[in-house]
CSV table of C-alpha atoms in Angstrom, one decimal:
chain,number,residue,atom,x,y,z
C,9,MET,CA,-30.3,-6.7,0.0
C,10,ASN,CA,-27.2,-8.0,0.0
C,11,GLN,CA,-23.7,-6.2,0.1
C,12,HIS,CA,-21.1,-7.4,-2.8
C,13,ILE,CA,-17.4,-6.9,-2.8
C,14,VAL,CA,-16.2,-6.5,-6.0
C,15,SER,CA,-12.3,-6.2,-7.1
C,16,VAL,CA,-11.8,-5.3,-9.6
C,17,LEU,CA,-7.9,-4.7,-11.6
C,18,VAL,CA,-7.6,-1.8,-14.2
C,19,GLU,CA,-5.3,0.3,-16.2
C,20,ASN,CA,-3.4,2.6,-14.0
C,21,ARG,CA,-4.3,5.1,-16.9
C,22,ALA,CA,-6.4,9.2,-16.6
C,23,GLY,CA,-9.5,8.5,-17.4
C,24,THR,CA,-10.2,5.0,-15.8
C,25,LEU,CA,-12.2,6.5,-12.6
C,26,SER,CA,-14.5,8.3,-14.0
C,27,ARG,CA,-15.5,5.3,-16.4
C,28,VAL,CA,-15.9,2.8,-14.0
C,29,SER,CA,-18.1,5.5,-12.4
C,30,GLY,CA,-19.9,7.0,-15.2
C,31,LEU,CA,-20.8,3.0,-15.8
C,32,PHE,CA,-22.5,2.6,-12.2
C,33,SER,CA,-24.3,6.2,-12.6
C,34,ARG,CA,-25.8,5.4,-16.0
C,35,ARG,CA,-26.9,2.3,-15.2
C,36,GLY,CA,-28.5,4.0,-11.9
C,37,TYR,CA,-26.2,1.6,-9.1
C,38,ASN,CA,-25.1,3.5,-6.2
C,39,ILE,CA,-21.9,2.6,-5.5
C,40,ASP,CA,-21.7,2.4,-1.2
C,41,SER,CA,-17.1,2.5,-1.6
C,42,LEU,CA,-15.0,2.8,-3.6
C,43,THR,CA,-11.5,3.0,-2.9
C,44,VAL,CA,-8.6,2.9,-6.4
C,45,GLY,CA,-5.1,2.2,-5.5
C,46,GLU,CA,-1.5,1.7,-7.3
C,47,THR,CA,-0.7,-2.2,-7.7
C,48,GLU,CA,2.5,-3.5,-6.5
C,49,ASP,CA,2.8,-2.6,-11.1
C,50,PRO,CA,2.6,0.8,-11.1
C,51,LEU,CA,0.7,0.1,-14.8
C,52,ILE,CA,-1.6,-1.4,-12.9
C,53,SER,CA,-4.5,-0.1,-10.0
C,54,ARG,CA,-7.0,-2.2,-8.1
C,55,MET,CA,-10.6,-1.0,-7.3
C,56,THR,CA,-12.2,-2.3,-4.6
C,57,ILE,CA,-15.9,-1.6,-4.9
C,58,ALA,CA,-18.6,-2.8,-2.8
C,59,VAL,CA,-22.1,-2.3,-3.9
C,60,SER,CA,-25.3,-3.3,-2.6
C,61,GLY,CA,-27.6,-5.5,-4.6
C,62,ASP,CA,-29.4,-8.5,-5.9
C,63,GLU,CA,-27.4,-11.6,-7.8
C,64,ARG,CA,-28.6,-10.1,-10.8
C,65,VAL,CA,-27.6,-6.7,-9.8
C,66,LEU,CA,-24.3,-7.8,-9.3
C,67,GLU,CA,-24.4,-9.9,-12.3
C,68,GLN,CA,-24.9,-6.8,-14.9
C,69,ILE,CA,-22.5,-4.7,-13.0
C,70,ILE,CA,-19.9,-7.5,-14.2
C,71,LYS,CA,-20.8,-7.5,-17.2
C,72,GLN,CA,-20.6,-3.7,-17.7
C,73,LEU,CA,-17.3,-4.0,-16.0
C,74,SER,CA,-16.0,-6.4,-18.2
C,75,LYS,CA,-17.1,-4.4,-21.4
C,76,LEU,CA,-14.2,-1.6,-20.3
C,77,ILE,CA,-11.5,-1.7,-22.3
C,78,ASP,CA,-9.2,-0.4,-19.2
C,79,VAL,CA,-10.5,-3.6,-17.1
C,80,ILE,CA,-8.2,-6.3,-16.7
C,81,ALA,CA,-9.4,-8.9,-14.4
C,82,ILE,CA,-12.8,-8.7,-11.9
C,83,LYS,CA,-14.2,-10.8,-9.2
C,84,GLU,CA,-16.4,-10.5,-6.4
C,85,LEU,CA,-15.0,-11.5,-3.4
C,86,ASP,CA,-16.2,-13.9,-1.2
C,87,ALA,CA,-17.8,-13.5,2.8
C,88,SER,CA,-14.0,-14.6,4.1
C,89,CYS,CA,-12.0,-12.1,2.2
C,90,LEU,CA,-9.4,-9.7,4.0
C,91,ARG,CA,-11.9,-5.8,4.7
C,92,ARG,CA,-10.4,-3.4,6.5
C,93,GLU,CA,-11.3,0.6,6.2
C,94,ILE,CA,-9.6,3.2,8.4
C,95,MET,CA,-11.0,5.7,10.1
C,96,LEU,CA,-9.8,9.7,11.6
C,97,ILE,CA,-11.8,10.6,13.6
C,98,LYS,CA,-12.0,13.6,16.2
C,99,ILE,CA,-13.3,13.6,19.2
C,100,GLY,CA,-14.3,16.9,21.6
C,101,VAL,CA,-12.5,16.4,24.8
C,102,ASP,CA,-12.1,17.7,28.1
C,103,GLU,CA,-9.9,17.6,31.3
C,104,LYS,CA,-13.1,15.2,32.4
C,105,ASN,CA,-13.8,13.1,29.7
C,106,ARG,CA,-10.3,12.8,28.3
C,107,PRO,CA,-9.4,9.6,30.2
C,108,ALA,CA,-12.1,8.0,28.6
C,109,VAL,CA,-11.9,8.7,25.5
C,110,LEU,CA,-8.0,7.4,25.5
C,111,GLU,CA,-9.6,4.7,27.4
C,112,ILE,CA,-12.1,3.3,24.5
C,113,ALA,CA,-9.4,4.4,22.3
C,114,GLY,CA,-7.0,1.4,23.8
C,115,ILE,CA,-10.0,-1.2,23.9
C,116,PHE,CA,-10.2,-0.8,19.6
C,117,ARG,CA,-6.8,-1.0,19.1
C,118,ALA,CA,-6.8,3.1,18.1
C,119,ARG,CA,-3.7,5.0,17.6
C,120,VAL,CA,-3.8,8.4,19.0
C,121,VAL,CA,-2.3,10.7,16.0
C,122,ASP,CA,-3.3,14.3,17.2
C,123,VAL,CA,-4.2,16.0,20.8
C,124,SER,CA,-4.6,19.2,21.3
C,125,GLN,CA,-6.3,20.8,24.9
C,126,SER,CA,-9.9,20.8,23.6
C,127,THR,CA,-9.6,17.2,21.4
C,128,ILE,CA,-8.0,14.5,20.8
C,129,THR,CA,-7.8,12.7,16.9
C,130,VAL,CA,-7.2,8.7,16.6
C,131,GLU,CA,-6.6,6.5,13.8
C,132,ALA,CA,-8.9,3.3,14.0
C,133,THR,CA,-8.6,0.3,11.5
C,134,GLY,CA,-10.8,-2.8,10.7
C,135,ASN,CA,-13.5,-3.9,9.9
C,136,LEU,CA,-17.1,-2.3,9.4
C,137,GLU,CA,-18.1,-4.0,12.5
C,138,LYS,CA,-15.7,-3.0,15.1
C,139,LEU,CA,-15.5,0.3,13.2
C,140,ASN,CA,-18.9,1.4,13.8
C,141,GLY,CA,-18.8,-0.2,17.5
C,142,PHE,CA,-15.7,2.2,18.4
C,143,LEU,CA,-18.0,5.4,16.8
C,144,LEU,CA,-21.1,4.0,19.0
C,145,LEU,CA,-18.6,4.2,22.0
C,146,LEU,CA,-17.0,7.7,20.9
C,147,ARG,CA,-20.3,8.9,19.9
C,148,PRO,CA,-21.2,10.4,23.9
C,149,TYR,CA,-18.4,12.7,23.7
C,150,GLY,CA,-19.3,14.3,20.7
C,151,ILE,CA,-16.9,13.3,17.3
C,152,LEU,CA,-16.2,16.8,15.6
C,153,GLU,CA,-15.0,15.3,12.7
C,154,LEU,CA,-14.6,11.7,10.5
C,155,THR,CA,-13.5,10.7,7.2
C,156,ARG,CA,-13.2,6.9,6.2
C,157,THR,CA,-10.8,5.8,3.4
C,158,GLY,CA,-13.9,3.1,2.1
C,159,LEU,CA,-13.3,-0.7,2.2
C,160,VAL,CA,-10.1,-2.6,0.9
C,161,ALA,CA,-10.4,-6.3,0.6
C,162,LEU,CA,-8.2,-9.0,-0.5
C,163,GLU,CA,-8.5,-12.4,-0.7
C,164,ARG,CA,-7.4,-15.2,1.9
C,165,GLY,CA,-4.6,-17.5,1.5
C,166,GLN,CA,-3.1,-18.0,-2.1
C,167,ASN,CA,-6.6,-17.2,-3.9
C,168,GLN,CA,-5.8,-14.3,-5.7
C,169,LEU,CA,-7.2,-12.0,-8.5
C,170,THR,CA,-4.5,-12.6,-12.0
C,171,ILE,CA,-4.1,-10.7,-15.2
C,172,SER,CA,-5.2,-13.3,-17.2
C,173,GLY,CA,-4.6,-14.3,-21.2
């Protein structure tokens, strides 16, 4: 199954997220990632939705989303779009392995955001492949906690999702 990234401009008001996510659950579609945030216009939010499925599933999702009154514009982003995610990772360390963890963090341009006697917390930003590679190298040291923002994406260059009409 292919993963599709759908960018959706919606009205920034109470209940919009619930209506959009409810549409997915009613249809039996799983959301791989969903991020929502206000745009440059405080009355509009952008949703970035990652969903797995074939072209038929994607077509159905776009059709159903377009029926929602809160939805202003929808566009599937192609493979060349800019994709990023942020992770915070708390790693267990001791005097012996602390330098190795810091070295790995440096290689991946992760930023140390907290240090204690027995932990280091780092912030990493990047595409899915980079972040998964980073996690793979950190696992042997003991990941104590992990949180991810979910995918955010924009088209490259002058292409943009605009309000039609």
